[in-house]
Amino acid sequence: MPYNRRSKNITQGVARSPNRSMYYALGYQKDDFDKPMIGIANGHSTITPCNAGLQRLADAAVVAIKQADANAQTFGTPTISDGMSMGTEGMKYSLVSREVISDCIETCVQGQWMDGVVVIGGCDKNMPGGMIALARINVPGIYVYGGTIRPGNWKGTDLTIVSSFEAVGEFTAGRMSEEDFEGIEKNACPSTGSCGGMYTANTMSSSFEALGMSLLYSSTMANPDQEKVDSAAASARVLVEAVKRDLKPRDIITKKSIENAVALIMATGGSTNAVLHYLAIAHAAEVEWTIEDFERMRKKVPVICNLKPSGQYVATDLHKAGGIPQVLKILLDAGLLHGDCITITGKTLAEELKDVPAKPRADQQVIFPIDKPLYAQGHLAILKGNLAVDGAVAKITGLKNPVITGPARVFDDEQSALEAILADRIVAGDVVVLRYLGPKGGPGMPEMLAPTSAIIGKGLGETVGLITDGRFSGGTWGMVVGHVAPEAFVGGTIALVREGDSITIDAHRLLLQLNVDDVELQRRRAAWQAPQPRYTRGVMAKYFALAQPANRGAVTG
């Protein structure tokens, strides 16, 4: 008999049970109770193009589960569109939604005592939220990414959502016509699917292939394409087999497999948010993993993919060039992956990659050979210093010289900083400080894509620094440092910075330093007072009360 948690644990194998009456109302037959019951956590919504194309994937998964002689139980999960909420108060709900999603999946799977779960999601927090849940509940599970968006195009130039944000800065600087501004705005997002560069959604979904929790090739498929539907069905079939073998997430999510995922993130130039999310995933899986582990991995894994935001290409280009399996095979042959890690298929990663070519095709410029990398070391650096005693995260690729010492321009909210940038009050050599935006200070650690994109649009990406205890979009690049810990709200040194103070960002020395002597800092600290919480009721107040610092993944439990 196939594995069935419900019959073994609720009815203890008893042939008759009052639990079954409500299932008959759903169309179940008597022999269905001997079959695995597979949850489908469906993130479909019309809130965002990232998730608007998920329903047909869920439908395909239902059919495949039934064909595999199991029962499908579909339930919904929420989402927040990072791109749509960017620059608004709603952005503070984005990271919070990661926790809500994980709690929703845990509640349904455990409350209904499902035997396994297929998690389907698209927008940025769907992936880590789903994986946190899978690791926490440890019921057989697989992640199905909704797929990437196709690139937009305006006058022969490929576009992503970040093109629109950067266009704001260029337009206000007088470097772009109104025709081009509107053309970019209207054409940046031509289909359903998640943001096209190696931003947060594609970073996390790609890393799940390396982690062993998603099928190979699945993360770079475009959402509108039939192969994405076929992959969802195949994922459901693989999950039913995993249930029968009782192959659980914590059999797959180990320190070695997390190292594989982080190696892939470094090789592809992935999002800074991956640091936060893998700290949270490791915590849920009870795997020992710290912020210092990212720096350890950065030093040994080169960047070999030429992908936006700091490169030229998008996920659909990566797919055509061989996808994530091609990148993984290159890393495996270079001794940078643990090939013996088990995957959701029951095979090892090395077995899954055995038929992938050893070298990337010569007719593409997306994936580079390991001996000719774009950068010799990874791009996500962990900086420390008196401004970030517990660490901060910087994306250091794409810059000619990731070092700056300059006067602090201090802002306690995003909007005032954005206004200053657009009004040309921020000049070359400045270091913008955005604070009280951490896990507790936001609350919710909002992303700063609007101000960072405005800096790029103004042509200041190489000459203006920006530090924050908030986060950055996966589409951000430039001399930026986020996740500063301790955050301002709890009295971190970033709360003590004053207008005009000298600040040094030095990615070579991994240093984030406020150039003010200790005596003066002690005097300022003695005079500092914590602000009042911004929210006192509802989900934001709950997150504020429970959130751990950024260097621990900003988790709530």
Coordinates of C-alpha atoms in Angstrom, one line a residue:
M1 CA 0.0 0.0 0.0
P2 CA 1.4 3.5 -0.8
Y3 CA 2.5 5.7 2.1
N4 CA -0.5 7.5 3.6
R5 CA 0.0 9.7 6.7
R6 CA -3.7 10.1 7.2
S7 CA -4.6 6.4 7.4
K8 CA -1.6 5.6 9.6
N9 CA -1.8 8.5 12.0
I10 CA -5.4 9.7 12.2
T11 CA -7.5 6.5 11.8
Q12 CA -4.7 4.1 12.8
G13 CA -5.7 1.9 9.9
V14 CA -9.3 1.5 11.0
A15 CA -11.5 0.6 8.0
R16 CA -14.3 3.0 9.0
S17 CA -13.9 6.6 10.2
P18 CA -16.2 9.6 10.5
N19 CA -13.4 11.7 8.9
R20 CA -14.3 10.2 5.5
S21 CA -17.8 11.6 5.2
M22 CA -16.7 15.0 4.1
Y23 CA -14.3 13.5 1.5
Y24 CA -17.3 11.7 0.0
A25 CA -18.9 15.1 -0.5
L26 CA -15.8 16.1 -2.6
G27 CA -16.3 13.1 -4.9
Y28 CA -14.0 10.6 -3.2
Q29 CA -14.6 6.8 -3.6
K30 CA -13.8 4.2 -1.0
D31 CA -10.5 3.1 -2.6
D32 CA -9.3 6.7 -2.6
F33 CA -8.5 6.5 1.1
D34 CA -5.7 4.1 0.4
K35 CA -4.1 6.6 -1.9
P36 CA -1.6 9.4 -1.0
M37 CA -3.3 12.8 -0.6
I38 CA -1.2 15.4 -2.2
G39 CA -1.6 19.1 -1.5
I40 CA -1.1 21.7 -4.2
A41 CA -0.2 25.1 -2.7
N42 CA -1.3 27.3 -5.5
G43 CA 0.0 30.9 -5.6
H44 CA -2.2 31.9 -8.5
S45 CA -3.6 35.4 -8.4
T46 CA -4.3 38.3 -10.7
I47 CA -2.4 40.7 -8.4
T48 CA 0.8 40.4 -10.4
P49 CA 2.0 39.0 -13.8
C50 CA 4.4 36.8 -11.8
N51 CA 1.4 34.8 -10.5
A52 CA -1.3 35.4 -13.1
G53 CA -0.1 32.4 -15.1
L54 CA 0.0 29.8 -12.4
Q55 CA -3.5 28.3 -12.6
R56 CA -2.8 26.2 -15.7
L57 CA 0.3 24.8 -13.9
A58 CA -1.8 23.8 -10.9
D59 CA -4.4 22.3 -13.2
A60 CA -1.7 20.2 -14.9
A61 CA -0.4 19.1 -11.5
V62 CA -3.9 17.9 -10.5
V63 CA -4.2 15.8 -13.6
A64 CA -0.8 14.3 -13.2
I65 CA -1.4 13.5 -9.5
K66 CA -4.7 11.7 -10.4
Q67 CA -2.9 9.8 -13.2
A68 CA -0.3 8.7 -10.7
D69 CA -3.1 7.1 -8.6
A70 CA -3.1 9.8 -5.8
N71 CA -5.6 12.5 -4.7
A72 CA -5.0 16.2 -5.3
Q73 CA -6.0 18.7 -2.7
T74 CA -5.7 22.3 -3.9
F75 CA -5.4 25.3 -1.6
G76 CA -4.3 28.9 -2.1
T77 CA -1.4 31.0 -0.9
P78 CA -1.2 34.8 -1.0
T79 CA 1.4 36.9 -2.7
I80 CA 2.6 40.5 -2.7
S81 CA 4.1 42.0 -5.9
D82 CA 7.4 43.5 -5.0
G83 CA 7.6 45.4 -8.2
M84 CA 4.1 46.9 -7.8
S85 CA 4.5 47.8 -4.1
M86 CA 8.0 49.2 -4.6
G87 CA 8.4 52.7 -3.2
T88 CA 5.1 52.5 -1.3
E89 CA 4.1 51.6 2.3
G90 CA 2.9 48.3 0.8
M91 CA 6.6 47.3 0.2
K92 CA 6.9 46.7 3.9
Y93 CA 4.5 43.8 3.6
S94 CA 6.8 42.0 1.1
L95 CA 9.2 40.2 3.4
V96 CA 6.3 39.7 5.9
S97 CA 4.5 37.8 3.2
R98 CA 7.3 35.3 3.1
E99 CA 6.4 34.3 6.7
V100 CA 2.7 34.4 5.9
I101 CA 3.1 32.1 2.9
S102 CA 5.2 29.6 4.9
D103 CA 2.6 29.7 7.7
C104 CA -0.3 29.2 5.3
I105 CA 1.4 26.1 3.7
E106 CA 2.2 24.6 7.1
T107 CA -1.3 25.2 8.4
C108 CA -3.0 23.5 5.4
V109 CA -0.6 20.6 5.0
Q110 CA -0.5 19.8 8.7
G111 CA -4.1 20.7 9.5
Q112 CA -5.3 18.4 6.7
W113 CA -2.5 15.9 7.3
M114 CA -1.5 15.7 3.7
D115 CA 1.0 13.1 2.5
G116 CA 3.0 15.5 0.3
V117 CA 2.8 18.9 -1.3
V118 CA 3.5 20.6 -4.6
V119 CA 4.2 24.2 -4.0
I120 CA 3.6 26.5 -7.0
G121 CA 4.7 30.2 -6.9
G122 CA 6.0 33.0 -8.9
C123 CA 6.8 36.4 -7.2
D124 CA 9.9 36.9 -5.1
K125 CA 8.7 35.7 -1.7
N126 CA 6.7 32.7 -3.0
M127 CA 10.0 30.7 -3.4
P128 CA 11.6 31.2 0.0
G129 CA 8.2 31.2 1.8
G130 CA 7.4 27.8 0.2
M131 CA 10.8 26.3 0.9
I132 CA 10.7 27.5 4.5
A133 CA 7.4 25.7 4.9
L134 CA 8.7 22.5 3.2
A135 CA 11.8 22.5 5.4
R136 CA 9.8 23.2 8.5
I137 CA 7.0 20.6 8.1
N138 CA 9.3 18.0 6.5
V139 CA 6.6 16.3 4.5
P140 CA 7.6 15.2 1.0
G141 CA 7.5 18.2 -1.3
I142 CA 8.6 19.7 -4.5
Y143 CA 8.8 23.3 -5.7
V144 CA 7.3 24.3 -9.1
Y145 CA 8.4 27.8 -10.2
G146 CA 5.8 29.7 -12.2
G147 CA 8.4 30.6 -14.8
T148 CA 10.0 33.8 -16.0
I149 CA 8.6 36.6 -18.1
R150 CA 9.7 37.1 -21.7
P151 CA 11.9 40.2 -22.2
G152 CA 10.2 43.4 -23.3
N153 CA 11.6 45.5 -26.2
W154 CA 11.6 49.1 -27.1
K155 CA 13.4 50.3 -30.2
G156 CA 15.5 47.2 -30.5
T157 CA 16.6 47.2 -26.8
D158 CA 15.5 44.3 -24.5
L159 CA 13.8 45.4 -21.3
T160 CA 13.0 44.2 -17.9
I161 CA 11.0 45.7 -15.0
V162 CA 14.2 47.4 -13.8
S163 CA 14.4 49.3 -17.1
S164 CA 11.2 51.2 -16.0
F165 CA 12.7 52.2 -12.6
E166 CA 16.0 53.3 -14.1
A167 CA 14.1 55.3 -16.8
V168 CA 12.6 57.5 -14.1
G169 CA 16.0 58.7 -13.1
E170 CA 17.1 59.2 -16.8
F171 CA 13.9 61.1 -17.6
T172 CA 14.1 63.4 -14.7
A173 CA 17.8 64.0 -15.5
G174 CA 16.8 65.1 -19.0
R175 CA 18.6 62.2 -20.6
M176 CA 15.5 60.5 -22.0
S177 CA 12.5 61.8 -24.1
E178 CA 9.0 61.4 -22.9
E179 CA 8.3 59.1 -25.9
D180 CA 11.0 56.7 -24.8
F181 CA 10.0 56.9 -21.2
E182 CA 6.4 55.9 -22.0
G183 CA 7.6 53.3 -24.5
I184 CA 9.8 51.6 -21.9
E185 CA 7.0 51.8 -19.3
K186 CA 4.4 50.2 -21.6
N187 CA 6.7 47.5 -23.1
A188 CA 8.9 46.4 -20.2
C189 CA 6.5 43.5 -19.2
P190 CA 5.1 41.8 -22.3
S191 CA 3.7 38.6 -20.8
T192 CA 2.9 36.7 -17.6
G193 CA 5.9 35.4 -15.6
S194 CA 8.4 36.7 -13.0
C195 CA 10.9 39.5 -13.6
G196 CA 13.3 38.4 -16.3
G197 CA 16.9 39.1 -15.0
M198 CA 18.7 37.2 -12.4
Y199 CA 16.7 39.1 -9.8
T200 CA 15.2 37.6 -6.7
A201 CA 12.5 35.3 -8.2
N202 CA 14.9 33.8 -10.8
T203 CA 17.7 33.6 -8.3
M204 CA 15.7 31.6 -5.8
S205 CA 14.1 29.3 -8.3
S206 CA 17.4 28.6 -10.0
S207 CA 19.0 27.8 -6.7
F208 CA 16.2 25.3 -6.0
E209 CA 17.5 23.2 -8.9
A210 CA 20.9 23.2 -7.3
L211 CA 19.4 22.5 -3.9
G212 CA 17.6 19.4 -5.3
M213 CA 14.1 20.5 -4.6
S214 CA 13.0 21.4 -8.2
L215 CA 13.4 19.6 -11.5
L216 CA 16.3 20.5 -13.6
Y217 CA 15.7 23.1 -16.4
S218 CA 12.4 24.2 -14.7
S219 CA 13.6 27.6 -13.4
T220 CA 14.5 29.3 -16.6
M221 CA 11.4 28.3 -18.7
A222 CA 9.1 31.2 -19.7
N223 CA 5.6 31.1 -18.0
P224 CA 3.6 31.2 -21.3
D225 CA 5.4 28.3 -22.9
Q226 CA 3.9 24.7 -23.0
E227 CA 7.1 23.3 -21.6
K228 CA 6.4 25.0 -18.3
V229 CA 3.0 23.3 -18.1
D230 CA 4.7 19.9 -18.9
S231 CA 7.3 20.6 -16.2
A232 CA 4.6 21.2 -13.6
A233 CA 3.0 17.8 -14.5
A234 CA 6.3 16.1 -14.4
S235 CA 7.0 17.6 -11.0
A236 CA 3.8 16.3 -9.6
R237 CA 4.6 12.8 -10.8
V238 CA 8.0 13.0 -9.2
L239 CA 6.5 14.2 -6.0
V240 CA 4.0 11.2 -5.8
E241 CA 7.0 8.9 -6.2
A242 CA 8.9 10.8 -3.4
V243 CA 5.8 10.3 -1.2
K244 CA 5.9 6.5 -1.8
R245 CA 9.6 6.4 -1.0
D246 CA 9.1 8.8 2.0
L247 CA 11.8 11.1 0.7
K248 CA 11.5 14.2 2.7
P249 CA 12.8 17.8 2.4
R250 CA 15.3 17.4 5.2
D251 CA 16.8 14.3 3.4
I252 CA 17.6 16.8 0.6
I253 CA 18.2 20.1 2.3
T254 CA 21.5 19.7 4.1
K255 CA 24.6 21.8 4.6
K256 CA 26.1 20.4 1.5
S257 CA 23.1 21.0 -0.7
I258 CA 22.8 24.6 0.6
E259 CA 26.4 25.0 -0.4
N260 CA 25.4 23.8 -3.9
A261 CA 22.6 26.3 -4.0
V262 CA 24.8 29.2 -2.8
A263 CA 27.6 28.2 -5.3
L264 CA 25.0 28.4 -8.1
I265 CA 23.8 31.9 -6.8
M266 CA 27.4 33.1 -6.9
A267 CA 28.1 31.7 -10.3
T268 CA 24.9 33.3 -11.8
G269 CA 25.3 36.7 -10.1
G270 CA 22.1 36.3 -8.1
S271 CA 20.2 38.6 -5.8
T272 CA 21.4 39.9 -2.4
N273 CA 18.0 38.7 -1.1
A274 CA 19.3 35.1 -1.4
V275 CA 21.5 35.7 1.7
L276 CA 18.5 36.6 3.8
H277 CA 16.4 33.7 2.4
Y278 CA 18.9 30.9 2.7
L279 CA 19.6 31.9 6.3
A280 CA 15.9 31.5 6.8
I281 CA 15.7 28.2 4.9
A282 CA 18.6 26.8 6.8
H283 CA 17.0 27.8 10.0
A284 CA 13.8 26.0 9.1
A285 CA 15.7 22.9 8.1
E286 CA 17.7 23.0 11.3
V287 CA 21.0 23.2 9.3
E288 CA 23.9 25.2 10.8
W289 CA 24.5 28.1 8.4
T290 CA 25.6 31.6 9.1
I291 CA 26.2 34.8 7.2
E292 CA 30.0 34.1 7.2
D293 CA 29.3 31.0 5.1
F294 CA 28.3 33.2 2.2
E295 CA 31.7 34.9 2.3
R296 CA 33.4 31.5 2.5
M297 CA 31.5 30.4 -0.7
R298 CA 32.1 33.8 -2.5
K299 CA 35.8 33.4 -2.2
K300 CA 35.9 30.1 -4.1
V301 CA 33.1 30.4 -6.7
P302 CA 33.6 32.6 -9.8
V303 CA 30.8 34.5 -11.6
I304 CA 30.4 32.7 -15.0
C305 CA 27.0 34.0 -16.2
N306 CA 26.5 37.3 -18.0
L307 CA 23.0 38.1 -16.6
K308 CA 21.1 41.3 -15.6
P309 CA 21.2 43.4 -13.5
S310 CA 25.0 43.7 -13.7
G311 CA 25.3 41.7 -17.0
Q312 CA 23.5 41.7 -20.4
Y313 CA 21.1 38.8 -20.6
V314 CA 17.9 37.5 -19.0
A315 CA 16.6 34.1 -17.9
T316 CA 15.1 33.1 -21.2
D317 CA 18.6 33.6 -22.8
L318 CA 20.1 31.4 -20.1
H319 CA 17.6 28.7 -20.9
K320 CA 18.5 28.7 -24.5
A321 CA 22.2 28.5 -23.6
G322 CA 21.7 25.4 -21.5
G323 CA 19.9 26.6 -18.4
I324 CA 20.9 26.0 -14.8
P325 CA 22.0 22.3 -15.5
Q326 CA 24.8 23.6 -17.8
V327 CA 26.0 26.0 -15.0
L328 CA 25.8 23.2 -12.5
K329 CA 27.8 20.8 -14.7
I330 CA 30.6 23.3 -15.1
L331 CA 30.7 23.9 -11.3
L332 CA 30.5 20.1 -10.6
D333 CA 33.5 19.4 -13.0
A334 CA 35.4 22.2 -11.3
G335 CA 35.0 20.6 -7.9
L336 CA 32.7 23.3 -6.7
L337 CA 29.6 21.2 -6.1
H338 CA 28.8 18.2 -3.9
G339 CA 27.6 15.7 -6.6
D340 CA 26.6 13.1 -4.0
C341 CA 23.6 15.2 -2.7
I342 CA 20.3 13.5 -3.2
T343 CA 17.6 15.3 -5.2
I344 CA 13.8 15.0 -5.2
T345 CA 14.0 12.5 -8.0
G346 CA 15.8 10.1 -5.8
K347 CA 19.0 10.4 -7.9
T348 CA 22.1 12.3 -6.9
L349 CA 22.9 15.6 -8.4
A350 CA 25.8 14.1 -10.3
E351 CA 23.5 11.4 -11.7
E352 CA 21.0 14.1 -12.8
L353 CA 23.8 16.0 -14.6
K354 CA 25.6 13.1 -16.2
D355 CA 24.3 13.8 -19.8
V356 CA 24.9 17.6 -19.6
P357 CA 27.8 18.8 -21.8
A358 CA 31.0 19.6 -19.9
K359 CA 31.5 22.9 -21.6
P360 CA 29.0 25.6 -22.6
R361 CA 28.2 26.0 -26.3
A362 CA 30.5 28.3 -28.3
D363 CA 27.6 30.1 -30.0
Q364 CA 26.3 31.9 -26.9
Q365 CA 27.6 34.6 -24.6
V366 CA 25.5 33.9 -21.5
I367 CA 27.5 31.1 -19.8
F368 CA 31.3 31.4 -19.7
P369 CA 33.8 28.6 -19.2
I370 CA 35.1 28.2 -15.6
D371 CA 38.7 29.2 -16.8
K372 CA 37.4 32.4 -18.4
P373 CA 34.9 33.8 -15.8
L374 CA 33.4 37.3 -15.8
Y375 CA 34.8 37.7 -12.2
A376 CA 37.2 35.4 -10.4
Q377 CA 35.2 35.5 -7.2
G378 CA 31.5 35.7 -6.3
H379 CA 29.6 39.0 -6.2
L380 CA 27.8 38.9 -2.8
A381 CA 30.3 40.1 -0.2
I382 CA 29.7 40.3 3.5
L383 CA 31.0 43.6 4.8
K384 CA 31.7 44.3 8.5
G385 CA 33.0 47.2 10.5
N386 CA 31.7 49.6 13.2
L387 CA 28.7 50.3 10.9
A388 CA 27.8 46.7 10.6
V389 CA 29.2 44.7 13.5
D390 CA 27.0 41.7 12.7
G391 CA 27.4 42.1 8.9
A392 CA 26.0 43.7 5.8
V393 CA 25.5 42.5 2.2
A394 CA 27.0 44.2 -0.9
K395 CA 26.7 43.2 -4.5
I396 CA 30.2 44.1 -5.8
T397 CA 30.2 43.0 -9.5
G398 CA 29.6 45.4 -12.3
L399 CA 31.6 48.2 -10.7
K400 CA 35.0 49.6 -11.8
N401 CA 36.1 50.3 -8.3
P402 CA 33.8 49.3 -5.4
V403 CA 35.5 51.7 -2.9
I404 CA 34.2 55.0 -1.7
T405 CA 34.8 57.4 1.2
G406 CA 32.4 60.3 1.4
P407 CA 30.0 62.4 3.4
A408 CA 26.9 60.8 4.8
R409 CA 23.6 62.0 3.4
V410 CA 21.1 60.7 6.0
F411 CA 17.5 59.9 5.5
D412 CA 15.1 58.1 7.9
D413 CA 12.6 57.2 5.1
E414 CA 12.8 56.1 1.5
Q415 CA 10.6 58.8 0.0
S416 CA 12.7 61.8 1.2
A417 CA 15.8 60.1 -0.1
L418 CA 14.2 59.5 -3.5
E419 CA 13.1 63.2 -3.7
A420 CA 16.6 64.3 -2.9
I421 CA 18.1 62.1 -5.6
L422 CA 15.6 63.2 -8.3
A423 CA 16.1 66.9 -7.3
D424 CA 19.9 66.5 -7.8
R425 CA 20.7 67.2 -4.2
I426 CA 22.8 64.0 -4.1
V427 CA 26.1 64.4 -6.0
A428 CA 29.1 62.3 -6.9
G429 CA 31.1 61.2 -3.8
D430 CA 28.1 61.2 -1.4
V431 CA 27.1 58.2 0.7
V432 CA 23.3 58.0 1.1
V433 CA 22.3 56.5 4.4
L434 CA 18.7 55.0 4.5
R435 CA 17.8 53.8 8.0
Y436 CA 15.0 52.6 10.3
L437 CA 14.0 50.2 7.5
G438 CA 15.2 47.0 9.0
P439 CA 13.2 43.9 10.1
K440 CA 11.8 45.8 13.1
G441 CA 12.3 49.4 11.9
G442 CA 10.3 49.1 8.7
P443 CA 8.9 46.9 9.9
G444 CA 9.4 44.3 7.2
M445 CA 12.8 45.4 5.7
P446 CA 11.4 47.0 2.5
E447 CA 13.5 47.0 -0.7
M448 CA 15.1 50.2 -2.0
L449 CA 14.8 49.8 -5.8
A450 CA 13.3 53.2 -6.4
P451 CA 16.2 55.2 -4.9
T452 CA 18.9 52.9 -6.2
S453 CA 17.4 52.9 -9.7
A454 CA 17.2 56.7 -9.6
I455 CA 20.9 56.9 -8.7
I456 CA 21.7 54.7 -11.8
G457 CA 19.3 56.7 -14.0
K458 CA 21.1 59.9 -12.9
G459 CA 24.4 58.4 -14.0
L460 CA 25.8 58.2 -10.4
G461 CA 26.0 54.4 -10.1
E462 CA 29.8 54.4 -10.0
T463 CA 30.2 57.5 -7.8
V464 CA 27.5 57.5 -5.1
G465 CA 27.3 54.9 -2.3
L466 CA 24.1 53.8 -0.5
I467 CA 23.8 51.9 2.7
T468 CA 20.7 50.7 4.4
D469 CA 19.4 48.4 7.1
G470 CA 16.6 47.6 4.6
R471 CA 16.9 45.4 1.5
F472 CA 17.5 45.8 -2.2
S473 CA 15.6 44.4 -5.1
G474 CA 17.4 41.6 -7.0
G475 CA 17.4 44.2 -9.9
T476 CA 19.7 46.6 -7.9
W477 CA 23.3 47.1 -8.8
G478 CA 25.8 49.8 -7.9
M479 CA 27.8 50.8 -4.9
V480 CA 25.1 49.6 -2.5
V481 CA 25.2 47.9 0.9
G482 CA 22.1 46.5 2.6
H483 CA 21.0 44.3 5.5
V484 CA 23.1 46.4 7.9
A485 CA 23.0 44.7 11.3
P486 CA 22.4 45.7 14.0
E487 CA 19.6 47.8 12.4
A488 CA 18.9 51.4 13.5
F489 CA 15.7 50.6 15.4
V490 CA 17.6 48.5 17.9
G491 CA 20.4 51.0 18.3
G492 CA 22.9 49.8 15.7
T493 CA 25.6 52.3 14.8
I494 CA 23.7 53.2 11.6
A495 CA 21.3 55.0 14.0
L496 CA 24.1 57.3 15.2
V497 CA 25.2 58.6 11.8
R498 CA 24.9 62.3 11.3
E499 CA 24.7 64.4 8.1
G500 CA 28.2 65.0 6.8
D501 CA 29.9 62.2 8.7
S502 CA 32.6 60.4 6.7
I503 CA 31.7 56.8 5.7
T504 CA 33.9 54.3 3.9
I505 CA 32.6 51.4 1.8
D506 CA 35.4 49.2 0.7
A507 CA 34.5 45.9 -0.9
H508 CA 38.2 45.0 -1.3
R509 CA 38.7 45.1 2.5
L510 CA 35.1 43.9 3.2
L511 CA 34.7 47.1 5.3
L512 CA 31.8 49.3 6.2
Q513 CA 33.1 52.0 8.5
L514 CA 31.8 55.2 10.1
N515 CA 34.8 57.4 10.4
V516 CA 33.9 58.8 13.8
D517 CA 36.0 58.1 17.0
D518 CA 34.7 55.8 19.7
V519 CA 34.3 58.5 22.3
E520 CA 32.0 60.5 20.1
L521 CA 30.0 57.4 19.2
Q522 CA 29.6 56.5 22.9
R523 CA 28.3 60.1 23.5
R524 CA 25.8 59.8 20.7
R525 CA 24.7 56.3 21.8
A526 CA 24.0 57.6 25.3
A527 CA 21.7 60.3 23.9
W528 CA 19.9 58.0 21.4
Q529 CA 16.3 56.9 22.0
A530 CA 14.5 54.1 20.3
P531 CA 11.5 55.3 18.2
Q532 CA 8.0 54.1 18.7
P533 CA 6.9 51.1 16.7
R534 CA 5.2 52.1 13.4
Y535 CA 2.5 49.4 13.7
T536 CA 0.8 48.3 16.9
R537 CA -1.8 45.9 15.5
G538 CA -2.2 43.3 12.8
V539 CA 0.3 41.2 10.9
M540 CA 2.9 44.0 10.9
A541 CA 2.9 44.3 14.6
K542 CA 3.2 40.5 14.9
Y543 CA 6.2 40.5 12.6
F544 CA 7.8 43.4 14.5
A545 CA 7.4 41.5 17.8
L546 CA 8.9 38.2 16.4
A547 CA 11.4 39.2 13.7
Q548 CA 15.0 38.2 14.2
P549 CA 17.8 40.4 12.8
A550 CA 18.9 40.3 9.1
N551 CA 22.0 38.3 9.9
R552 CA 19.7 35.6 11.1
G553 CA 17.4 35.7 8.1
A554 CA 14.8 38.0 9.6
V555 CA 12.7 35.0 10.4
T556 CA 9.8 34.9 12.9
G557 CA 10.0 31.3 14.1

